[in-house]
Coordinates of C-alpha atoms and ligand atoms in Angstrom, one line a residue:
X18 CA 55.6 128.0 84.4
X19 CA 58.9 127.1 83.0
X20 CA 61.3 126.9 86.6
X21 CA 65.3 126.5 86.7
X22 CA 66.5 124.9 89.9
X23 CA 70.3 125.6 91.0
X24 CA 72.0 122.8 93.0
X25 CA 70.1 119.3 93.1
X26 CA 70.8 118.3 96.7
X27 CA 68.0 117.6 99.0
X28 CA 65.7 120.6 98.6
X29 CA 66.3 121.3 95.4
X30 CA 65.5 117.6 93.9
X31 CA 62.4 117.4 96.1
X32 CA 61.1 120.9 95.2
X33 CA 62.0 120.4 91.5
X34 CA 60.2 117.6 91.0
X35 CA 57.3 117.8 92.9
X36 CA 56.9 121.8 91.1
X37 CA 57.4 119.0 87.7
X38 CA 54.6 117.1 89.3
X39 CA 52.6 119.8 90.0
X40 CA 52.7 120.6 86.2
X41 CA 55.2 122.8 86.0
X42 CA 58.5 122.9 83.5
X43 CA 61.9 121.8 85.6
X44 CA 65.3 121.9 84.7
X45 CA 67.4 121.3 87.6
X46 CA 71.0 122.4 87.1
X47 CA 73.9 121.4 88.9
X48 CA 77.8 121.6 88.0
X49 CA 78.5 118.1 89.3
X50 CA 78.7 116.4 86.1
X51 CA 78.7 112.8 87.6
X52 CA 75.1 113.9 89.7
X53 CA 73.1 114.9 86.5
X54 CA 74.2 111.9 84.5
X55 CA 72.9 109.5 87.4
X56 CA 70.0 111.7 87.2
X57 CA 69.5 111.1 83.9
X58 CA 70.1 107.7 84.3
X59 CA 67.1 107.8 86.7
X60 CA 69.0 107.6 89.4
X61 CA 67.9 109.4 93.2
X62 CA 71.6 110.5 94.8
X63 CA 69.1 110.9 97.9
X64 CA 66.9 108.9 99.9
X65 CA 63.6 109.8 100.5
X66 CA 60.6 107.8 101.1
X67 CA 58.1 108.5 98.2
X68 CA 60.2 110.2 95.7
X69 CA 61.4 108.2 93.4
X70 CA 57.3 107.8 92.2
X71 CA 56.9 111.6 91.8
X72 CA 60.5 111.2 89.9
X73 CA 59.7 108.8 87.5
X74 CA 56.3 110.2 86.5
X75 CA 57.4 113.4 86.4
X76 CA 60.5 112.1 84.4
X77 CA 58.2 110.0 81.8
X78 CA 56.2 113.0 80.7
X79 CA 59.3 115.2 80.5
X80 CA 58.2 117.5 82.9
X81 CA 61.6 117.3 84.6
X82 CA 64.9 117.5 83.0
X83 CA 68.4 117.7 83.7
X84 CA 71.4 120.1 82.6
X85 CA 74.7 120.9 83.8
X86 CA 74.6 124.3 82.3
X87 CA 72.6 127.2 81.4
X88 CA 73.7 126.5 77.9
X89 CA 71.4 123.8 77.2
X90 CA 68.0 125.7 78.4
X91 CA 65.8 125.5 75.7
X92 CA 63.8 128.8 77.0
X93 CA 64.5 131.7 79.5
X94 CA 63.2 130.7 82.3
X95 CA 59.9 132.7 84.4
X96 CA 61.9 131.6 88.0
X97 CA 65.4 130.6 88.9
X98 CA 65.0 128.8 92.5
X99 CA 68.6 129.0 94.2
X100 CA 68.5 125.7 96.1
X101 CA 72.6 125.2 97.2
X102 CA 74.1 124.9 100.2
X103 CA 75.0 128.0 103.1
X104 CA 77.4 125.6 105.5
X105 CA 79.1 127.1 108.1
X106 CA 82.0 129.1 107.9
X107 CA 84.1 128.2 111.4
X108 CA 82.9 131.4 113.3
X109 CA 79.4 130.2 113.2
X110 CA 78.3 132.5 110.1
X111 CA 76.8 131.1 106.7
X112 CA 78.8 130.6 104.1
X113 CA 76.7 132.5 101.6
X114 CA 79.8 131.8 98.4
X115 CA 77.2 129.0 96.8
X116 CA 74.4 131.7 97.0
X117 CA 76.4 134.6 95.9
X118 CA 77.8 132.7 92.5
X119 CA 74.6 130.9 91.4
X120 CA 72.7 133.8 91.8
X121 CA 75.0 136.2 89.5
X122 CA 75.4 132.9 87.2
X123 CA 71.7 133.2 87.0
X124 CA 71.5 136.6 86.1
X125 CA 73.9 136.6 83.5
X126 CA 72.5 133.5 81.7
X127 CA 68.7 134.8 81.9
X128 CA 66.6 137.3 80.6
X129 CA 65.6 140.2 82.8
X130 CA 62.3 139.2 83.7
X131 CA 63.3 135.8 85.6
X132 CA 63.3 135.9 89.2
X133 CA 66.2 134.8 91.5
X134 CA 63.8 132.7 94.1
X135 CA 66.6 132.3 97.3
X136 CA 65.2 128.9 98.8
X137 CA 68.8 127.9 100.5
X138 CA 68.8 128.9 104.1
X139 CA 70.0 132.4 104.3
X140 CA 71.0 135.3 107.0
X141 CA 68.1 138.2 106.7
X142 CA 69.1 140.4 105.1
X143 CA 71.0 138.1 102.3
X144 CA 68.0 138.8 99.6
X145 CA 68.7 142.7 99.8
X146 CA 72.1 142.4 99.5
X147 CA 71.7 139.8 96.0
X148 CA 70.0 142.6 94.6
X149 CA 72.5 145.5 95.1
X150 CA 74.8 143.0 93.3
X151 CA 72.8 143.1 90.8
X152 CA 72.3 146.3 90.2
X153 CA 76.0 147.1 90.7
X154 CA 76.5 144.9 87.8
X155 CA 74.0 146.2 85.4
X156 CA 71.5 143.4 85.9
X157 CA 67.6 144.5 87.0
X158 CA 66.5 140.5 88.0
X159 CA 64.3 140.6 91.5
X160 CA 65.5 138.2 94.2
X161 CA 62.3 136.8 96.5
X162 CA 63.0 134.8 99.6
X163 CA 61.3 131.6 99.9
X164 CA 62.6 129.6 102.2
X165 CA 61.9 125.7 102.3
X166 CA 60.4 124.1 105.5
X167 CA 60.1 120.2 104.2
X168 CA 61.6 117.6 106.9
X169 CA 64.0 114.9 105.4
X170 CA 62.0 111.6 105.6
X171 CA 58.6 112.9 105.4
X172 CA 59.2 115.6 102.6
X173 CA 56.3 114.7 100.2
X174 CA 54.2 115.0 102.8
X175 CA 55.3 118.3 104.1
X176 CA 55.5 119.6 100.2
X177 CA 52.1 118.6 99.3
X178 CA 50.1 119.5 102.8
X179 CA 52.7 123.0 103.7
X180 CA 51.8 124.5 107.3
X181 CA 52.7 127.3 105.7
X182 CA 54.4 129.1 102.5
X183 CA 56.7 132.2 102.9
X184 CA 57.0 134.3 100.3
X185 CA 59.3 137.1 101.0
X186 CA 58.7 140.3 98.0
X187 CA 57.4 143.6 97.9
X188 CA 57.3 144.0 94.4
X189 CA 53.8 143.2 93.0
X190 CA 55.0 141.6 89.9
X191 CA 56.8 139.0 91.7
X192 CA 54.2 138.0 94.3
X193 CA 52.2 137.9 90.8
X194 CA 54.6 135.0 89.5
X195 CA 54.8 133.3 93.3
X196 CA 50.8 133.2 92.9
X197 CA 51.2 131.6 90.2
X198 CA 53.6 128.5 91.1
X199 CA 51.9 127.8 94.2
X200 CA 48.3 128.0 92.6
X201 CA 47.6 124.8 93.3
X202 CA 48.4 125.3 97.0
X203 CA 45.7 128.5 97.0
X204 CA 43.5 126.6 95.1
X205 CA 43.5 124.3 97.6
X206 CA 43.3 126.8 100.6
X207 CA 47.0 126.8 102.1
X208 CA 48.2 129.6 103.8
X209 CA 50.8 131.6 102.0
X210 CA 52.5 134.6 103.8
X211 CA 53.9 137.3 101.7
X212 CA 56.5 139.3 103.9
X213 CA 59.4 141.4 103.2
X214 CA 62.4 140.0 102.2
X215 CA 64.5 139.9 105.2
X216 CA 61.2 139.0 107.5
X217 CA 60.6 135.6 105.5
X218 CA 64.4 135.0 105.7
X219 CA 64.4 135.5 109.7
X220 CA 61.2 133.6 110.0
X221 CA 62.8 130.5 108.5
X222 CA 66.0 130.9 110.9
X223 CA 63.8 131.4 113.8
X224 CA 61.1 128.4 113.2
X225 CA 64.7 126.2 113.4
X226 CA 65.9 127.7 116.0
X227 CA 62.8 127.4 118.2
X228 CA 62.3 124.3 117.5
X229 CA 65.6 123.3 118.6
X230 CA 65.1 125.1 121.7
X231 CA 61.8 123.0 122.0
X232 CA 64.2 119.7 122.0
X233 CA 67.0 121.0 124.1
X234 CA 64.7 121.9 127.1
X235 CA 62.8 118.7 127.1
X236 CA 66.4 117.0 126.5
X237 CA 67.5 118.8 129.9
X238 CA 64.1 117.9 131.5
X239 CA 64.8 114.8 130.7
X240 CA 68.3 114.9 133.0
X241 CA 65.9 116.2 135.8
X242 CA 63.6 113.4 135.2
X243 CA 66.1 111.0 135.7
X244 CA 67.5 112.3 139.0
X245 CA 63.9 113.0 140.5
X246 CA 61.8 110.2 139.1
X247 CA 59.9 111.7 137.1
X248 CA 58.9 110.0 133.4
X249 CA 59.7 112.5 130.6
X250 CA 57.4 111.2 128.2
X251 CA 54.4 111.7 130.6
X252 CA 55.8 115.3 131.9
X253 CA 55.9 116.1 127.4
X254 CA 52.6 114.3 126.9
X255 CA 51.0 117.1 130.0
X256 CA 53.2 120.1 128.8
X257 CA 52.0 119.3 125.0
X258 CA 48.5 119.1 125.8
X259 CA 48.2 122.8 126.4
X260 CA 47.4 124.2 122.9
X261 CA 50.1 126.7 123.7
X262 CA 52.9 124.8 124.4
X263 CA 51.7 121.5 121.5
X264 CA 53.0 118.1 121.6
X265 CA 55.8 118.2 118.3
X266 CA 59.1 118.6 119.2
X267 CA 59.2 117.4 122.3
X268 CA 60.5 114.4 122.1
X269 CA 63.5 113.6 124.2
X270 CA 66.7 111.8 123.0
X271 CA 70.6 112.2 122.1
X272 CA 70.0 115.4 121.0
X273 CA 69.0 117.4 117.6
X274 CA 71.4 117.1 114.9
X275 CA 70.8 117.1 110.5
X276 CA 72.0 119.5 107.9
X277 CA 69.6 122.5 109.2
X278 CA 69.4 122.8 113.1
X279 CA 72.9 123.0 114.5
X280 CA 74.0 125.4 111.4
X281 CA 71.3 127.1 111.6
X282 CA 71.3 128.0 114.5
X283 CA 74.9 128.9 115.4
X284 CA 73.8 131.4 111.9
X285 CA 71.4 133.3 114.1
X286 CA 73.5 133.6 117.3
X287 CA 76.5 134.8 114.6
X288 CA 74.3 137.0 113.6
X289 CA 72.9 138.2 116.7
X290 CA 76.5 139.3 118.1
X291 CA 77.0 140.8 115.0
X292 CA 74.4 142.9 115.2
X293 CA 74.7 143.4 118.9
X294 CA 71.1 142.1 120.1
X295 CA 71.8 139.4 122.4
X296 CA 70.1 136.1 122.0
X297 CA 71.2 134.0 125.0
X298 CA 68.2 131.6 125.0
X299 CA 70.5 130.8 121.6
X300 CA 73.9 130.5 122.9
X301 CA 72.4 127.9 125.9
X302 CA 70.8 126.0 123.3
X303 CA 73.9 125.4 121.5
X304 CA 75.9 124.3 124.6
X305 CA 72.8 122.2 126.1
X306 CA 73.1 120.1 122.4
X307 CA 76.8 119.9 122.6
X308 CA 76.8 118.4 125.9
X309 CA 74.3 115.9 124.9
X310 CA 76.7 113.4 123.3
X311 CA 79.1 113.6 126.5
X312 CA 75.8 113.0 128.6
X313 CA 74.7 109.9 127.2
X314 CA 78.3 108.4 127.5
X315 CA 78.1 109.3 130.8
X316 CA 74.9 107.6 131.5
X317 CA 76.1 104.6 129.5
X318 CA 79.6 104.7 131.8
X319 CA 77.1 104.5 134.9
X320 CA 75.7 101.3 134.2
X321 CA 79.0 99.7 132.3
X322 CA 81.7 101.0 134.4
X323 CA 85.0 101.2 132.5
X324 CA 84.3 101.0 128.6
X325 CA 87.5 99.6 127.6
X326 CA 87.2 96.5 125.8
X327 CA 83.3 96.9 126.4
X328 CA 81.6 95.1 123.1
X329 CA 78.7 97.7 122.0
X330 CA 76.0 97.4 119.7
X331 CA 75.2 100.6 118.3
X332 CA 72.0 100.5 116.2
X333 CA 71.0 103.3 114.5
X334 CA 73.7 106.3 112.8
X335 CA 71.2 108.6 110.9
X336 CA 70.3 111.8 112.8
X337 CA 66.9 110.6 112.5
X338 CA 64.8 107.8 110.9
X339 CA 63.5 108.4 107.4
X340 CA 66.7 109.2 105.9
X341 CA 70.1 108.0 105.0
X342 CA 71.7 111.5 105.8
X343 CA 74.2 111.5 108.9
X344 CA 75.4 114.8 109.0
X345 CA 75.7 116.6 112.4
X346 CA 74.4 112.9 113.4
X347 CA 74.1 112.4 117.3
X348 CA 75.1 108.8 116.5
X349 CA 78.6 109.4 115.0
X350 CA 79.6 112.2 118.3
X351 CA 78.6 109.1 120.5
X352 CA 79.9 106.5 118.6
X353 CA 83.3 108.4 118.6
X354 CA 83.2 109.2 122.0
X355 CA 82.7 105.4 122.7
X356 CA 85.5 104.6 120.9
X357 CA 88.1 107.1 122.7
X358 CA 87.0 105.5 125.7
X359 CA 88.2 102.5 124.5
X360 CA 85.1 100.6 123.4
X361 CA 84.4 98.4 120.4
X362 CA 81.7 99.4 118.0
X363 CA 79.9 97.6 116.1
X364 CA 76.9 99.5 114.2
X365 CA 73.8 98.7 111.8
X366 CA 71.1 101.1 110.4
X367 CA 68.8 100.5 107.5
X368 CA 69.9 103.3 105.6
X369 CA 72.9 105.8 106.8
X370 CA 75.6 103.0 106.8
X371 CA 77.5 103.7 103.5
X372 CA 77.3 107.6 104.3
X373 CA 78.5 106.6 107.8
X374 CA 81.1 104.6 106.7
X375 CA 82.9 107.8 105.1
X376 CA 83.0 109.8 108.1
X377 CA 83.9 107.2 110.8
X378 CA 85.9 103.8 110.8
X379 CA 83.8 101.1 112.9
X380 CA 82.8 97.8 111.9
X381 CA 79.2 97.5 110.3
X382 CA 76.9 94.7 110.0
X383 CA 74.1 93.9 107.9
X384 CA 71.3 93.3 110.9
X385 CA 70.6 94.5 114.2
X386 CA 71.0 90.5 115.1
X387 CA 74.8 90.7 114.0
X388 CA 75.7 93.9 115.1
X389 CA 74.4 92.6 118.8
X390 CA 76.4 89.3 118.2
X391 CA 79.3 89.3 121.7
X392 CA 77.9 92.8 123.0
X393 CA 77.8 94.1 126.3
X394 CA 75.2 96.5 125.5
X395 CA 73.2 97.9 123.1
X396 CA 73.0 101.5 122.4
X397 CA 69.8 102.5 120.2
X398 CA 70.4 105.8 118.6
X399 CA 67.9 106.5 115.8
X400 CA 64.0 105.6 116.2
X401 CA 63.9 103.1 113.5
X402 CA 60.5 100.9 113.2
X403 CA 62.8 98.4 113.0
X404 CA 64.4 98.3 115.9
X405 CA 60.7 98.4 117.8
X406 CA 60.5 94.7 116.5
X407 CA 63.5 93.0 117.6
X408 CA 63.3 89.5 118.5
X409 CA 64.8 89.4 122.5
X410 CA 65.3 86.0 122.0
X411 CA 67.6 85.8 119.3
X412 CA 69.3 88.8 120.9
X413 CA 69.4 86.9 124.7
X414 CA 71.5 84.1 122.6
X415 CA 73.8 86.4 120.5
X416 CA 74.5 89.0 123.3
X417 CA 77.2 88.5 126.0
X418 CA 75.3 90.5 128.8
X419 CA 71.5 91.3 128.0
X420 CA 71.7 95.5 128.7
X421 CA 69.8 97.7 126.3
X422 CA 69.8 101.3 126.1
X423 CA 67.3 102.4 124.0
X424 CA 68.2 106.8 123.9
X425 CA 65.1 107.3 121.5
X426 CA 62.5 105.9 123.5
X427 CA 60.9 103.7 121.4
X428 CA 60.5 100.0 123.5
X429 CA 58.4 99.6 125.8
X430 CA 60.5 98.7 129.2
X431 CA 58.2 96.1 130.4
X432 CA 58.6 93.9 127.3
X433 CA 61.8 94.3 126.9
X434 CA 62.4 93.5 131.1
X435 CA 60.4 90.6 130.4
X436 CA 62.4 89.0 128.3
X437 CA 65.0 89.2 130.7
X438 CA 66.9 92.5 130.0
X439 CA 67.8 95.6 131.4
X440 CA 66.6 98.4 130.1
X441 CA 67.8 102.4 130.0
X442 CA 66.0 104.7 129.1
X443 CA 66.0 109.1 128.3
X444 CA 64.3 110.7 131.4
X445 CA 63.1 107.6 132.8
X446 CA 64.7 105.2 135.9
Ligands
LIG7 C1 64.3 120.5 110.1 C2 63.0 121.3 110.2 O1 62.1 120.6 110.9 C3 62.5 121.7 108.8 O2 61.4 122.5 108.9 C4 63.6 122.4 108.0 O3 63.2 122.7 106.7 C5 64.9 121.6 108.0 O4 65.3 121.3 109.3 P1 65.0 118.0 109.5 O5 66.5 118.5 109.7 O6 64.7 117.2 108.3 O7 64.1 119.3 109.5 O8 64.6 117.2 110.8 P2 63.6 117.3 112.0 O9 62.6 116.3 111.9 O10 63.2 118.7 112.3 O11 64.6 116.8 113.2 C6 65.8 117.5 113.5 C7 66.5 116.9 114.7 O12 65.8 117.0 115.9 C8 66.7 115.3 114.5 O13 68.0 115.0 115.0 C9 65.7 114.7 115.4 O14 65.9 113.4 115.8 C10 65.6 115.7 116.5 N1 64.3 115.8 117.2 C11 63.2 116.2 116.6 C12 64.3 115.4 118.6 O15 65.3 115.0 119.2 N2 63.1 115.4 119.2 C13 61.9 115.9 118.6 O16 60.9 115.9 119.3 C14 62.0 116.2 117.2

């Protein structure tokens, strides 16, 4: 099938060229100039473990290709995927401008038998409201909702082996044409759910949203744990084990952040009070996450007292390992709360320091070993591999007091109390 992606950010580069890979023709499209000529250039603006194979094959036997306009399509596409960004406006709502003008650019630059395929995040009810657009402007293009579930850091993975594709059509032709992108997914016995429109959209906003609820309950079990003695990663290990609760997401730490949950979210409880349905398992959620960041200083103040003048390690700034991405990163609330309580940061991570580095103004260092060097503490904030490795006794030499707090989990406290450290931990004393 020959397939026209709109906006090459994360979803759209990893769906484009793993649909290349899977033997289909790509053109992703994208109105940043300076982005499609890296592109060409072979370069990734994203990092994601994996990729740049599937891009470079899939570059090599020109299954993928890159334009900055319509205008340089050599054939009307069978599928125009809408892949741009819906942030948030500031009253919690998606911003749905991206949406709204790539879809009527598609429209007007393809033949009437393309399909607008909305895989950006979008309010239900966004797909039904493309089309009366279209109509009212004398265009007859279908829009299908098929939202995008891939995780940053292990998106290949969750391409190729999908839980689950949504397709969200009535219309018989189109579920035809979805048939036939996925087919290698059918043919190898994945589930795809054709809905109606506005059900796939709420199914995607939900999944999120539930999710997050997931990691905002253990996150406050976590508090409890603390006070009572309890060890939250045996209390999540029990609840998970019942089939009906499962073990994913409940993994306790500074709280859920990335490009998806928080917006998405605060989308659904917009929408909600919009609509006059009251969701207020939603609006707890929200405040529980925003109230994380303040927490952890908290428990940090606890054990260090005043922070003024306090030397802190921080090691980690991406919302998660896996990627470089530090948007609505837990890391960067702390790290500025830190700061406004006077304390001196300095920070490493493998990957998210040169995005990091626009947003905040710290001092950086090129190891965990430097970062550590004249610290009071350190403060572990993403659940790098890495930092499961570290050598204590290079760190007992370059540290000024020997005080770890590790907010993801990921030592093991006897070690780490061996080698003649203290040790904090989420939902543990
Ligand atoms: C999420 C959804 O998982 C994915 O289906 C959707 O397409 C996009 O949004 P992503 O944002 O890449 O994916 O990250 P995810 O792995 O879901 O983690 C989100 C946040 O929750 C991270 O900050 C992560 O550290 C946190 N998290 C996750 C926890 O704190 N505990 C957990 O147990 C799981």
């Amino acid at each position: 099938m020959k397939l026209v992606f709109i906006g090459s950010g994360y979803v759209g580069l990893v769906s484009g060229i793993m649909l290349a890979y899977l033997g289909h023709e790509v053109v992703c499209i994208d109105s940043d100039e300076k982005k499609i000529q890296a592109l060409k250039n072979h370069k990734l603006p994203i990092y994601e473990p994996g990729l740049e194979k599937y891009f470079r094959s899939t570059l090599s036997n020109e299954y993928l290709t890159f334009a900055s306009h319509y205008n340089a399509l050599k054939f009307s596409p069978d599928a125009v995927f809408i892949t741009v960004g819906t942030p948030s406006l500031p009253n919690g709502d998606a911003d749905l401008q991206y949406v709204i003008n790539a879809t009527m650019e598609a429209v007007q630059n393809t033949s009437v038998d393309t399909a607008i395929v909305i895989k950006s995040t979008v309010p239900p009810g966004t797909a039904k409201m493309l089309e009366e657009m279209i109509r009212e402007k004398g265009y007859v293009h279908k829009v299908i909702s098929n939202p995008e579930f891939l995780r940053e850091g292990s998106a290949i993975q969750d391409f190729m082996n999908p839980d689950r594709i949504v397709v969200g059509t009535e219309s018989p032709e189109s579920k035809d044409l979805m048939e036939k992108i996925y087919q290698h997914f059918i043919q190898n016995d994945y589930n795809i759910l054709f809905t109606c429109q506005t059900s796939s959209e709420l199914a995607k906003y939900a999944s999120n949203a539930f999710l997050a609820t997931k990691i905002a309950f253990i996150n406050e079990m976590a508090n409890l744990c603390e006070k009572t003695g309890a060890d939250v990663d045996l209390v999540a290990k029990a609840m998970g084990m019942d089939p009906r609760i499962g073990p994913a997401f409940l993994k306790a730490g500074p709280g859920f952040g990335g490009s998806c949950f928080p917006k998405d979210i605060m989308a659904l409880e917009y929408l909600a009070k919009v609509h006059d349905a009251n969701c207020y398992v939603l609006s707890s959620v929200i405040s529980s996450n925003q109230r994380r960041a303040k927490d952890i200083v908290s428990k940090i103040k606890l054990v260090l007292g005043d922070l003024n003048d306090k030397m802190i390690a921080v090691l980690g700034l991406t919302f998660k390992a896996g990627t470089d991405d530090i948007r609505a990163s837990p890391a960067i609330e702390i790290i500025k709360l830190l700061a406004m309580e006077g304390a001196y940061i300095c920070a490493y991570d493998p990957e998210g320091m040169k995005n990091a580095s626009s947003v905040i103004n710290i001092d950086m260092a090129s190891s965990y070993q430097s970062a550590a060097r004249n610290s009071d503490a350190i403060v572990i904030l993403t659940e790098w591999p890495e930092f499961t490795k570290m050598d204590y006794e290079i760190l007992k030499s370059e540290m000024r007091e020997k005080v770890i707090f590790d907010y993801r989990n990921i030592l093991d406290p006897k070690i780490v109390r061996n080698s003649g450290f203290k040790i904090y931990q989420i939902g543990k004393r």
